[in-house]
């Protein structure tokens, strides 16, 4: 496992848990020192280095102050005599998470990555809360049964190591599950527009046919009413005739067609605006990197 590159785990070396008392640590060290002492293992060329690692682990864990530093900052914290400083901790935390936040935002630009961006930032926020909880708590916040030989430092290191894989996984799954609702709406509106055009053409042909029938003596609705001795109602207009009804339907379809055209144009303008924002973000990121690298 890559965690071995961070150095050996002192609790694992002594075969004790995070909550072991100094007496338990002394007993474990005494048992291992007798087993691994170079005089007891003359045929093992690595006996001396094994014994030194156990002795080093004992020296760290038996001292409660060193033990607290080791739990929070690892062996590097022991080597550099590091102590918890709240101001320095939050500055380092801010630099780390702002950097990863910008990188995650840039790598998840675009509509297809919107779902993955939400998941990535949710994971980043959860990781931030967990890290603050681990590093600012007195003692170990873990239950005794959970990772009994691992420290807070190793837990934070593991979170930092796994975050790039989480971000790439969120991007891939989010892109796979993404559904472009704007594109579907645009296609439906265009199909509706074409359907309205076909209906208008058919109605125009019907209107021409009705006008031809009336012109050749077929008679309109008003003529038939007069022949039957029925007086048309007051206020009746040409809209009451078949030709008028068809004309009214044509007007409504034309209004609907213009509304569809406006909706399609609005979707296209929103798409162009989103593309502009995408390229503006890339240019801003390049300028940001240039300013801080110079």
PDB file of C-alpha atoms in Angstrom:
ATOM      1  CA  UNK A   1       0.000   0.000   0.000  1.00  0.00           C
ATOM      2  CA  UNK A   2       1.208   3.502  -0.772  1.00  0.00           C
ATOM      3  CA  UNK A   3       0.778   4.480   2.889  1.00  0.00           C
ATOM      4  CA  UNK A   4       4.004   2.608   3.627  1.00  0.00           C
ATOM      5  CA  UNK A   5       5.839   5.446   1.893  1.00  0.00           C
ATOM      6  CA  UNK A   6       4.764   7.713   4.759  1.00  0.00           C
ATOM      7  CA  UNK A   7       6.864   5.648   7.171  1.00  0.00           C
ATOM      8  CA  UNK A   8       6.042   2.735   9.473  1.00  0.00           C
ATOM      9  CA  UNK A   9       3.099   2.885  11.807  1.00  0.00           C
ATOM     10  CA  UNK A  10       4.416   2.894  15.367  1.00  0.00           C
ATOM     11  CA  UNK A  11       1.256   1.336  16.773  1.00  0.00           C
ATOM     12  CA  UNK A  12       1.500  -1.534  14.292  1.00  0.00           C
ATOM     13  CA  UNK A  13       5.186  -2.051  15.068  1.00  0.00           C
ATOM     14  CA  UNK A  14       4.504  -2.448  18.778  1.00  0.00           C
ATOM     15  CA  UNK A  15       1.206  -4.255  18.147  1.00  0.00           C
ATOM     16  CA  UNK A  16      -0.734  -1.856  20.365  1.00  0.00           C
ATOM     17  CA  UNK A  17      -3.802   0.264  19.762  1.00  0.00           C
ATOM     18  CA  UNK A  18      -4.284   4.006  19.678  1.00  0.00           C
ATOM     19  CA  UNK A  19      -5.848   3.974  23.139  1.00  0.00           C
ATOM     20  CA  UNK A  20      -3.210   1.786  24.798  1.00  0.00           C
ATOM     21  CA  UNK A  21      -1.881   2.979  28.141  1.00  0.00           C
ATOM     22  CA  UNK A  22       1.834   3.633  28.768  1.00  0.00           C
ATOM     23  CA  UNK A  23       1.951   0.392  30.742  1.00  0.00           C
ATOM     24  CA  UNK A  24       0.608  -1.585  27.770  1.00  0.00           C
ATOM     25  CA  UNK A  25       3.191   0.072  25.515  1.00  0.00           C
ATOM     26  CA  UNK A  26       6.025  -0.820  27.924  1.00  0.00           C
ATOM     27  CA  UNK A  27       4.911  -4.435  28.055  1.00  0.00           C
ATOM     28  CA  UNK A  28       4.662  -4.659  24.259  1.00  0.00           C
ATOM     29  CA  UNK A  29       8.093  -3.066  23.826  1.00  0.00           C
ATOM     30  CA  UNK A  30       9.705  -5.360  26.362  1.00  0.00           C
ATOM     31  CA  UNK A  31       8.272  -8.400  24.614  1.00  0.00           C
ATOM     32  CA  UNK A  32       9.395  -7.274  21.147  1.00  0.00           C
ATOM     33  CA  UNK A  33      12.824  -6.102  22.300  1.00  0.00           C
ATOM     34  CA  UNK A  34      13.550  -9.554  23.654  1.00  0.00           C
ATOM     35  CA  UNK A  35      12.429 -11.135  20.393  1.00  0.00           C
ATOM     36  CA  UNK A  36      14.200  -8.723  18.013  1.00  0.00           C
ATOM     37  CA  UNK A  37      17.393  -7.985  19.920  1.00  0.00           C
ATOM     38  CA  UNK A  38      20.438  -8.517  17.646  1.00  0.00           C
ATOM     39  CA  UNK A  39      22.034 -10.848  20.198  1.00  0.00           C
ATOM     40  CA  UNK A  40      18.965 -13.092  19.958  1.00  0.00           C
ATOM     41  CA  UNK A  41      19.088 -13.110  16.138  1.00  0.00           C
ATOM     42  CA  UNK A  42      22.738 -13.379  15.063  1.00  0.00           C
ATOM     43  CA  UNK A  43      21.811 -14.877  11.683  1.00  0.00           C
ATOM     44  CA  UNK A  44      19.423 -12.040  10.718  1.00  0.00           C
ATOM     45  CA  UNK A  45      21.277  -9.179   8.982  1.00  0.00           C
ATOM     46  CA  UNK A  46      18.257  -6.899   9.482  1.00  0.00           C
ATOM     47  CA  UNK A  47      17.878  -7.586  13.196  1.00  0.00           C
ATOM     48  CA  UNK A  48      19.585  -4.361  14.207  1.00  0.00           C
ATOM     49  CA  UNK A  49      17.381  -2.167  11.979  1.00  0.00           C
ATOM     50  CA  UNK A  50      14.228  -3.944  13.186  1.00  0.00           C
ATOM     51  CA  UNK A  51      15.242  -3.404  16.790  1.00  0.00           C
ATOM     52  CA  UNK A  52      15.991   0.276  16.123  1.00  0.00           C
ATOM     53  CA  UNK A  53      12.545   0.809  14.556  1.00  0.00           C
ATOM     54  CA  UNK A  54      10.844  -0.740  17.560  1.00  0.00           C
ATOM     55  CA  UNK A  55      12.959   1.378  19.927  1.00  0.00           C
ATOM     56  CA  UNK A  56      12.097   4.510  17.956  1.00  0.00           C
ATOM     57  CA  UNK A  57       8.396   3.679  18.049  1.00  0.00           C
ATOM     58  CA  UNK A  58       8.582   3.107  21.793  1.00  0.00           C
ATOM     59  CA  UNK A  59      10.350   6.422  22.397  1.00  0.00           C
ATOM     60  CA  UNK A  60       7.590   8.270  20.533  1.00  0.00           C
ATOM     61  CA  UNK A  61       4.556   6.509  21.994  1.00  0.00           C
ATOM     62  CA  UNK A  62       5.727   6.424  25.612  1.00  0.00           C
ATOM     63  CA  UNK A  63       6.022  10.218  25.683  1.00  0.00           C
ATOM     64  CA  UNK A  64       2.476  11.642  25.729  1.00  0.00           C
ATOM     65  CA  UNK A  65       3.520  14.913  24.095  1.00  0.00           C
ATOM     66  CA  UNK A  66       5.365  13.173  21.263  1.00  0.00           C
ATOM     67  CA  UNK A  67       2.491  10.767  20.946  1.00  0.00           C
ATOM     68  CA  UNK A  68       0.016  13.605  20.399  1.00  0.00           C
ATOM     69  CA  UNK A  69       2.291  15.204  17.792  1.00  0.00           C
ATOM     70  CA  UNK A  70       2.729  11.853  16.046  1.00  0.00           C
ATOM     71  CA  UNK A  71      -1.026  11.274  15.952  1.00  0.00           C
ATOM     72  CA  UNK A  72      -1.669  14.672  14.371  1.00  0.00           C
ATOM     73  CA  UNK A  73       1.384  15.185  12.114  1.00  0.00           C
ATOM     74  CA  UNK A  74       3.083  11.806  11.711  1.00  0.00           C
ATOM     75  CA  UNK A  75       6.787  11.071  11.925  1.00  0.00           C
ATOM     76  CA  UNK A  76       7.578  14.254   9.979  1.00  0.00           C
ATOM     77  CA  UNK A  77       6.022  16.245  12.803  1.00  0.00           C
ATOM     78  CA  UNK A  78       8.306  14.480  15.312  1.00  0.00           C
ATOM     79  CA  UNK A  79      11.400  15.126  13.179  1.00  0.00           C
ATOM     80  CA  UNK A  80      10.601  18.829  12.798  1.00  0.00           C
ATOM     81  CA  UNK A  81       9.339  19.273  16.374  1.00  0.00           C
ATOM     82  CA  UNK A  82       6.066  20.526  14.982  1.00  0.00           C
ATOM     83  CA  UNK A  83       3.332  21.757  17.283  1.00  0.00           C
ATOM     84  CA  UNK A  84      -0.291  22.563  16.564  1.00  0.00           C
ATOM     85  CA  UNK A  85      -0.699  26.231  15.710  1.00  0.00           C
ATOM     86  CA  UNK A  86      -4.264  27.229  14.923  1.00  0.00           C
ATOM     87  CA  UNK A  87      -3.358  30.166  12.658  1.00  0.00           C
ATOM     88  CA  UNK A  88      -0.836  28.168  10.633  1.00  0.00           C
ATOM     89  CA  UNK A  89      -3.196  25.196  10.452  1.00  0.00           C
ATOM     90  CA  UNK A  90      -6.081  27.194   8.998  1.00  0.00           C
ATOM     91  CA  UNK A  91      -3.767  29.013   6.562  1.00  0.00           C
ATOM     92  CA  UNK A  92      -2.421  25.706   5.236  1.00  0.00           C
ATOM     93  CA  UNK A  93      -5.955  24.330   5.167  1.00  0.00           C
ATOM     94  CA  UNK A  94      -7.200  27.341   3.200  1.00  0.00           C
ATOM     95  CA  UNK A  95      -4.401  27.109   0.633  1.00  0.00           C
ATOM     96  CA  UNK A  96      -4.989  23.392   0.111  1.00  0.00           C
ATOM     97  CA  UNK A  97      -8.766  23.530  -0.268  1.00  0.00           C
ATOM     98  CA  UNK A  98      -8.849  26.738  -2.327  1.00  0.00           C
ATOM     99  CA  UNK A  99      -6.320  25.208  -4.717  1.00  0.00           C
ATOM    100  CA  UNK A 100      -8.267  21.971  -5.052  1.00  0.00           C
ATOM    101  CA  UNK A 101     -11.545  23.887  -5.302  1.00  0.00           C
ATOM    102  CA  UNK A 102     -10.276  25.922  -8.266  1.00  0.00           C
ATOM    103  CA  UNK A 103      -8.829  22.831  -9.911  1.00  0.00           C
ATOM    104  CA  UNK A 104     -12.044  20.868  -9.399  1.00  0.00           C
ATOM    105  CA  UNK A 105     -14.112  23.723 -10.835  1.00  0.00           C
ATOM    106  CA  UNK A 106     -11.900  24.037 -13.909  1.00  0.00           C
ATOM    107  CA  UNK A 107     -11.856  20.280 -14.513  1.00  0.00           C
ATOM    108  CA  UNK A 108     -15.648  20.054 -14.235  1.00  0.00           C
ATOM    109  CA  UNK A 109     -16.551  23.001 -16.470  1.00  0.00           C
ATOM    110  CA  UNK A 110     -19.306  22.407 -18.981  1.00  0.00           C
ATOM    111  CA  UNK A 111     -22.922  21.332 -18.745  1.00  0.00           C
ATOM    112  CA  UNK A 112     -22.123  17.620 -18.976  1.00  0.00           C
ATOM    113  CA  UNK A 113     -20.019  17.852 -15.815  1.00  0.00           C
ATOM    114  CA  UNK A 114     -22.544  19.835 -13.765  1.00  0.00           C
ATOM    115  CA  UNK A 115     -23.697  16.791 -11.815  1.00  0.00           C
ATOM    116  CA  UNK A 116     -20.113  15.645 -11.246  1.00  0.00           C
ATOM    117  CA  UNK A 117     -19.215  19.167 -10.082  1.00  0.00           C
ATOM    118  CA  UNK A 118     -21.924  19.039  -7.420  1.00  0.00           C
ATOM    119  CA  UNK A 119     -20.719  15.661  -6.169  1.00  0.00           C
ATOM    120  CA  UNK A 120     -17.074  16.773  -6.201  1.00  0.00           C
ATOM    121  CA  UNK A 121     -17.709  19.922  -4.183  1.00  0.00           C
ATOM    122  CA  UNK A 122     -19.890  17.960  -1.764  1.00  0.00           C
ATOM    123  CA  UNK A 123     -17.006  15.541  -1.224  1.00  0.00           C
ATOM    124  CA  UNK A 124     -14.586  18.453  -0.819  1.00  0.00           C
ATOM    125  CA  UNK A 125     -16.783  20.072   1.840  1.00  0.00           C
ATOM    126  CA  UNK A 126     -17.207  16.769   3.693  1.00  0.00           C
ATOM    127  CA  UNK A 127     -13.442  16.214   3.601  1.00  0.00           C
ATOM    128  CA  UNK A 128     -12.854  19.734   4.958  1.00  0.00           C
ATOM    129  CA  UNK A 129     -15.251  19.178   7.865  1.00  0.00           C
ATOM    130  CA  UNK A 130     -13.702  15.777   8.670  1.00  0.00           C
ATOM    131  CA  UNK A 131     -10.168  17.176   8.578  1.00  0.00           C
ATOM    132  CA  UNK A 132     -11.015  20.105  10.876  1.00  0.00           C
ATOM    133  CA  UNK A 133     -12.725  17.714  13.276  1.00  0.00           C
ATOM    134  CA  UNK A 134      -9.748  15.334  13.317  1.00  0.00           C
ATOM    135  CA  UNK A 135      -7.050  17.960  13.691  1.00  0.00           C
ATOM    136  CA  UNK A 136      -8.712  20.208  16.273  1.00  0.00           C
ATOM    137  CA  UNK A 137     -10.081  17.518  18.597  1.00  0.00           C
ATOM    138  CA  UNK A 138      -8.357  16.693  21.852  1.00  0.00           C
ATOM    139  CA  UNK A 139      -7.322  13.082  21.646  1.00  0.00           C
ATOM    140  CA  UNK A 140      -8.621  10.697  19.012  1.00  0.00           C
ATOM    141  CA  UNK A 141     -12.176  11.325  17.776  1.00  0.00           C
ATOM    142  CA  UNK A 142     -12.404   7.767  16.430  1.00  0.00           C
ATOM    143  CA  UNK A 143     -14.126   5.002  18.382  1.00  0.00           C
ATOM    144  CA  UNK A 144     -11.713   2.469  19.839  1.00  0.00           C
ATOM    145  CA  UNK A 145     -12.902  -0.227  17.418  1.00  0.00           C
ATOM    146  CA  UNK A 146     -12.482   1.897  14.265  1.00  0.00           C
ATOM    147  CA  UNK A 147      -8.997   1.710  12.717  1.00  0.00           C
ATOM    148  CA  UNK A 148      -7.464   1.028  16.172  1.00  0.00           C
ATOM    149  CA  UNK A 149      -3.850   1.320  14.989  1.00  0.00           C
ATOM    150  CA  UNK A 150      -4.193   4.284  12.625  1.00  0.00           C
ATOM    151  CA  UNK A 151      -3.729   7.942  13.500  1.00  0.00           C
ATOM    152  CA  UNK A 152      -5.575  11.111  12.561  1.00  0.00           C
ATOM    153  CA  UNK A 153      -2.630  12.052  10.360  1.00  0.00           C
ATOM    154  CA  UNK A 154      -2.979   8.834   8.344  1.00  0.00           C
ATOM    155  CA  UNK A 155      -6.742   9.356   8.004  1.00  0.00           C
ATOM    156  CA  UNK A 156      -6.245  12.888   6.630  1.00  0.00           C
ATOM    157  CA  UNK A 157      -3.454  11.686   4.337  1.00  0.00           C
ATOM    158  CA  UNK A 158      -5.741   8.944   3.023  1.00  0.00           C
ATOM    159  CA  UNK A 159      -8.531  11.462   2.341  1.00  0.00           C
ATOM    160  CA  UNK A 160      -6.134  13.717   0.421  1.00  0.00           C
ATOM    161  CA  UNK A 161      -4.852  10.764  -1.576  1.00  0.00           C
ATOM    162  CA  UNK A 162      -8.309   9.483  -2.520  1.00  0.00           C
ATOM    163  CA  UNK A 163      -9.813  12.862  -3.463  1.00  0.00           C
ATOM    164  CA  UNK A 164      -8.395  12.994  -7.050  1.00  0.00           C
ATOM    165  CA  UNK A 165      -9.864   9.537  -7.695  1.00  0.00           C
ATOM    166  CA  UNK A 166     -13.193  10.702  -6.252  1.00  0.00           C
ATOM    167  CA  UNK A 167     -13.188  13.780  -8.493  1.00  0.00           C
ATOM    168  CA  UNK A 168     -12.449  11.756 -11.646  1.00  0.00           C
ATOM    169  CA  UNK A 169     -15.090   9.196 -10.705  1.00  0.00           C
ATOM    170  CA  UNK A 170     -17.687  11.922 -10.158  1.00  0.00           C
ATOM    171  CA  UNK A 171     -16.816  13.498 -13.515  1.00  0.00           C
ATOM    172  CA  UNK A 172     -17.147  10.178 -15.365  1.00  0.00           C
ATOM    173  CA  UNK A 173     -20.379   9.051 -13.699  1.00  0.00           C
ATOM    174  CA  UNK A 174     -21.922  12.525 -13.888  1.00  0.00           C
ATOM    175  CA  UNK A 175     -21.148  12.801 -17.608  1.00  0.00           C
ATOM    176  CA  UNK A 176     -22.621   9.348 -18.205  1.00  0.00           C
ATOM    177  CA  UNK A 177     -25.855  10.162 -16.345  1.00  0.00           C
ATOM    178  CA  UNK A 178     -26.206  13.683 -17.748  1.00  0.00           C
ATOM    179  CA  UNK A 179     -29.348  14.479 -19.742  1.00  0.00           C
ATOM    180  CA  UNK A 180     -29.355  17.716 -21.766  1.00  0.00           C
ATOM    181  CA  UNK A 181     -32.863  19.016 -21.096  1.00  0.00           C
ATOM    182  CA  UNK A 182     -32.216  22.180 -23.105  1.00  0.00           C
ATOM    183  CA  UNK A 183     -31.340  20.155 -26.198  1.00  0.00           C
ATOM    184  CA  UNK A 184     -34.437  17.996 -25.788  1.00  0.00           C
ATOM    185  CA  UNK A 185     -36.616  21.088 -25.340  1.00  0.00           C
ATOM    186  CA  UNK A 186     -35.045  22.686 -28.396  1.00  0.00           C
ATOM    187  CA  UNK A 187     -35.776  19.601 -30.490  1.00  0.00           C
ATOM    188  CA  UNK A 188     -39.389  19.496 -29.312  1.00  0.00           C
ATOM    189  CA  UNK A 189     -39.876  23.179 -30.101  1.00  0.00           C
ATOM    190  CA  UNK A 190     -38.370  22.761 -33.556  1.00  0.00           C
ATOM    191  CA  UNK A 191     -40.628  19.759 -34.203  1.00  0.00           C
ATOM    192  CA  UNK A 192     -43.636  21.797 -33.049  1.00  0.00           C
ATOM    193  CA  UNK A 193     -42.591  24.631 -35.342  1.00  0.00           C
ATOM    194  CA  UNK A 194     -42.387  22.323 -38.335  1.00  0.00           C
ATOM    195  CA  UNK A 195     -45.773  20.833 -37.442  1.00  0.00           C
ATOM    196  CA  UNK A 196     -47.328  24.304 -37.286  1.00  0.00           C
ATOM    197  CA  UNK A 197     -45.897  25.111 -40.719  1.00  0.00           C
ATOM    198  CA  UNK A 198     -47.442  21.952 -42.191  1.00  0.00           C
ATOM    199  CA  UNK A 199     -50.830  22.736 -40.619  1.00  0.00           C
ATOM    200  CA  UNK A 200     -50.699  26.296 -41.990  1.00  0.00           C
ATOM    201  CA  UNK A 201     -50.037  24.984 -45.498  1.00  0.00           C
ATOM    202  CA  UNK A 202     -52.969  22.565 -45.252  1.00  0.00           C
ATOM    203  CA  UNK A 203     -55.295  25.269 -43.928  1.00  0.00           C
ATOM    204  CA  UNK A 204     -54.239  27.598 -46.708  1.00  0.00           C
ATOM    205  CA  UNK A 205     -55.158  24.968 -49.278  1.00  0.00           C
ATOM    206  CA  UNK A 206     -58.516  24.390 -47.548  1.00  0.00           C
ATOM    207  CA  UNK A 207     -59.217  28.136 -47.474  1.00  0.00           C
ATOM    208  CA  UNK A 208     -58.463  28.449 -51.177  1.00  0.00           C
ATOM    209  CA  UNK A 209     -60.758  25.498 -51.867  1.00  0.00           C
ATOM    210  CA  UNK A 210     -63.608  27.018 -49.849  1.00  0.00           C
ATOM    211  CA  UNK A 211     -63.192  30.385 -51.579  1.00  0.00           C
ATOM    212  CA  UNK A 212     -63.310  28.676 -54.964  1.00  0.00           C
ATOM    213  CA  UNK A 213     -66.499  26.839 -54.005  1.00  0.00           C
ATOM    214  CA  UNK A 214     -68.130  30.069 -52.826  1.00  0.00           C
ATOM    215  CA  UNK A 215     -67.012  31.907 -55.960  1.00  0.00           C
ATOM    216  CA  UNK A 216     -68.541  29.268 -58.233  1.00  0.00           C
ATOM    217  CA  UNK A 217     -71.948  29.532 -56.582  1.00  0.00           C
ATOM    218  CA  UNK A 218     -71.645  27.120 -53.689  1.00  0.00           C
ATOM    219  CA  UNK A 219     -72.951  29.810 -51.362  1.00  0.00           C
ATOM    220  CA  UNK A 220     -71.766  30.749 -47.944  1.00  0.00           C
ATOM    221  CA  UNK A 221     -73.290  30.228 -44.583  1.00  0.00           C
ATOM    222  CA  UNK A 222     -74.950  33.663 -44.675  1.00  0.00           C
ATOM    223  CA  UNK A 223     -76.601  32.910 -48.075  1.00  0.00           C
ATOM    224  CA  UNK A 224     -78.075  29.673 -46.744  1.00  0.00           C
ATOM    225  CA  UNK A 225     -79.442  31.483 -43.719  1.00  0.00           C
ATOM    226  CA  UNK A 226     -81.096  34.122 -45.921  1.00  0.00           C
ATOM    227  CA  UNK A 227     -82.589  31.454 -48.187  1.00  0.00           C
ATOM    228  CA  UNK A 228     -84.059  29.648 -45.216  1.00  0.00           C
ATOM    229  CA  UNK A 229     -85.616  32.866 -43.974  1.00  0.00           C
ATOM    230  CA  UNK A 230     -83.441  33.046 -40.915  1.00  0.00           C
ATOM    231  CA  UNK A 231     -82.008  36.432 -40.000  1.00  0.00           C
ATOM    232  CA  UNK A 232     -78.345  36.316 -38.950  1.00  0.00           C
ATOM    233  CA  UNK A 233     -77.779  37.433 -35.372  1.00  0.00           C
ATOM    234  CA  UNK A 234     -76.808  41.019 -34.713  1.00  0.00           C
ATOM    235  CA  UNK A 235     -73.067  41.491 -34.494  1.00  0.00           C
ATOM    236  CA  UNK A 236     -72.256  38.410 -36.591  1.00  0.00           C
ATOM    237  CA  UNK A 237     -69.220  38.999 -38.761  1.00  0.00           C
ATOM    238  CA  UNK A 238     -67.429  37.202 -41.493  1.00  0.00           C
ATOM    239  CA  UNK A 239     -65.648  35.190 -38.808  1.00  0.00           C
ATOM    240  CA  UNK A 240     -68.805  33.037 -38.554  1.00  0.00           C
ATOM    241  CA  UNK A 241     -68.279  31.716 -42.083  1.00  0.00           C
ATOM    242  CA  UNK A 242     -66.057  28.672 -42.748  1.00  0.00           C
ATOM    243  CA  UNK A 243     -63.506  30.925 -44.390  1.00  0.00           C
ATOM    244  CA  UNK A 244     -63.481  33.192 -41.327  1.00  0.00           C
ATOM    245  CA  UNK A 245     -63.025  30.253 -38.974  1.00  0.00           C
ATOM    246  CA  UNK A 246     -60.116  28.955 -41.025  1.00  0.00           C
ATOM    247  CA  UNK A 247     -58.587  32.437 -41.053  1.00  0.00           C
ATOM    248  CA  UNK A 248     -58.954  32.664 -37.286  1.00  0.00           C
ATOM    249  CA  UNK A 249     -57.247  29.269 -36.881  1.00  0.00           C
ATOM    250  CA  UNK A 250     -54.435  30.419 -39.167  1.00  0.00           C
ATOM    251  CA  UNK A 251     -53.897  33.533 -37.062  1.00  0.00           C
ATOM    252  CA  UNK A 252     -53.670  31.479 -33.897  1.00  0.00           C
ATOM    253  CA  UNK A 253     -51.196  29.080 -35.447  1.00  0.00           C
ATOM    254  CA  UNK A 254     -49.081  31.980 -36.684  1.00  0.00           C
ATOM    255  CA  UNK A 255     -49.002  33.440 -33.154  1.00  0.00           C
ATOM    256  CA  UNK A 256     -48.036  30.010 -31.795  1.00  0.00           C
ATOM    257  CA  UNK A 257     -45.355  29.690 -34.473  1.00  0.00           C
ATOM    258  CA  UNK A 258     -43.854  33.071 -33.560  1.00  0.00           C
ATOM    259  CA  UNK A 259     -43.846  32.070 -29.862  1.00  0.00           C
ATOM    260  CA  UNK A 260     -41.989  28.860 -30.697  1.00  0.00           C
ATOM    261  CA  UNK A 261     -39.463  30.825 -32.751  1.00  0.00           C
ATOM    262  CA  UNK A 262     -38.847  33.189 -29.839  1.00  0.00           C
ATOM    263  CA  UNK A 263     -38.340  30.245 -27.451  1.00  0.00           C
ATOM    264  CA  UNK A 264     -35.841  28.598 -29.821  1.00  0.00           C
ATOM    265  CA  UNK A 265     -33.977  31.886 -30.214  1.00  0.00           C
ATOM    266  CA  UNK A 266     -33.833  32.324 -26.447  1.00  0.00           C
ATOM    267  CA  UNK A 267     -32.367  28.834 -26.004  1.00  0.00           C
ATOM    268  CA  UNK A 268     -29.718  29.565 -28.639  1.00  0.00           C
ATOM    269  CA  UNK A 269     -28.778  32.828 -26.955  1.00  0.00           C
ATOM    270  CA  UNK A 270     -28.485  31.064 -23.571  1.00  0.00           C
ATOM    271  CA  UNK A 271     -26.213  28.476 -25.159  1.00  0.00           C
ATOM    272  CA  UNK A 272     -23.972  31.180 -26.620  1.00  0.00           C
ATOM    273  CA  UNK A 273     -23.867  32.949 -23.240  1.00  0.00           C
ATOM    274  CA  UNK A 274     -22.854  29.716 -21.493  1.00  0.00           C
ATOM    275  CA  UNK A 275     -20.101  29.163 -24.061  1.00  0.00           C
ATOM    276  CA  UNK A 276     -18.882  32.698 -23.451  1.00  0.00           C
ATOM    277  CA  UNK A 277     -18.784  32.047 -19.710  1.00  0.00           C
ATOM    278  CA  UNK A 278     -16.839  28.833 -20.289  1.00  0.00           C
ATOM    279  CA  UNK A 279     -14.118  30.556 -22.328  1.00  0.00           C
ATOM    280  CA  UNK A 280     -14.045  33.519 -19.930  1.00  0.00           C
ATOM    281  CA  UNK A 281     -13.415  31.123 -17.027  1.00  0.00           C
ATOM    282  CA  UNK A 282     -10.519  29.484 -18.877  1.00  0.00           C
ATOM    283  CA  UNK A 283      -8.956  32.870 -19.645  1.00  0.00           C
ATOM    284  CA  UNK A 284      -9.419  33.948 -16.031  1.00  0.00           C
ATOM    285  CA  UNK A 285      -7.747  30.773 -14.765  1.00  0.00           C
ATOM    286  CA  UNK A 286      -4.796  31.277 -17.118  1.00  0.00           C
ATOM    287  CA  UNK A 287      -4.416  34.889 -15.958  1.00  0.00           C
ATOM    288  CA  UNK A 288      -4.697  33.798 -12.318  1.00  0.00           C
ATOM    289  CA  UNK A 289      -1.961  31.181 -12.784  1.00  0.00           C
ATOM    290  CA  UNK A 290       0.301  33.678 -14.595  1.00  0.00           C
ATOM    291  CA  UNK A 291      -0.068  36.329 -11.863  1.00  0.00           C
ATOM    292  CA  UNK A 292       0.787  33.942  -9.019  1.00  0.00           C
ATOM    293  CA  UNK A 293       3.623  32.228 -10.905  1.00  0.00           C
ATOM    294  CA  UNK A 294       5.375  35.496 -11.809  1.00  0.00           C
TER     295      UNK A 294
END
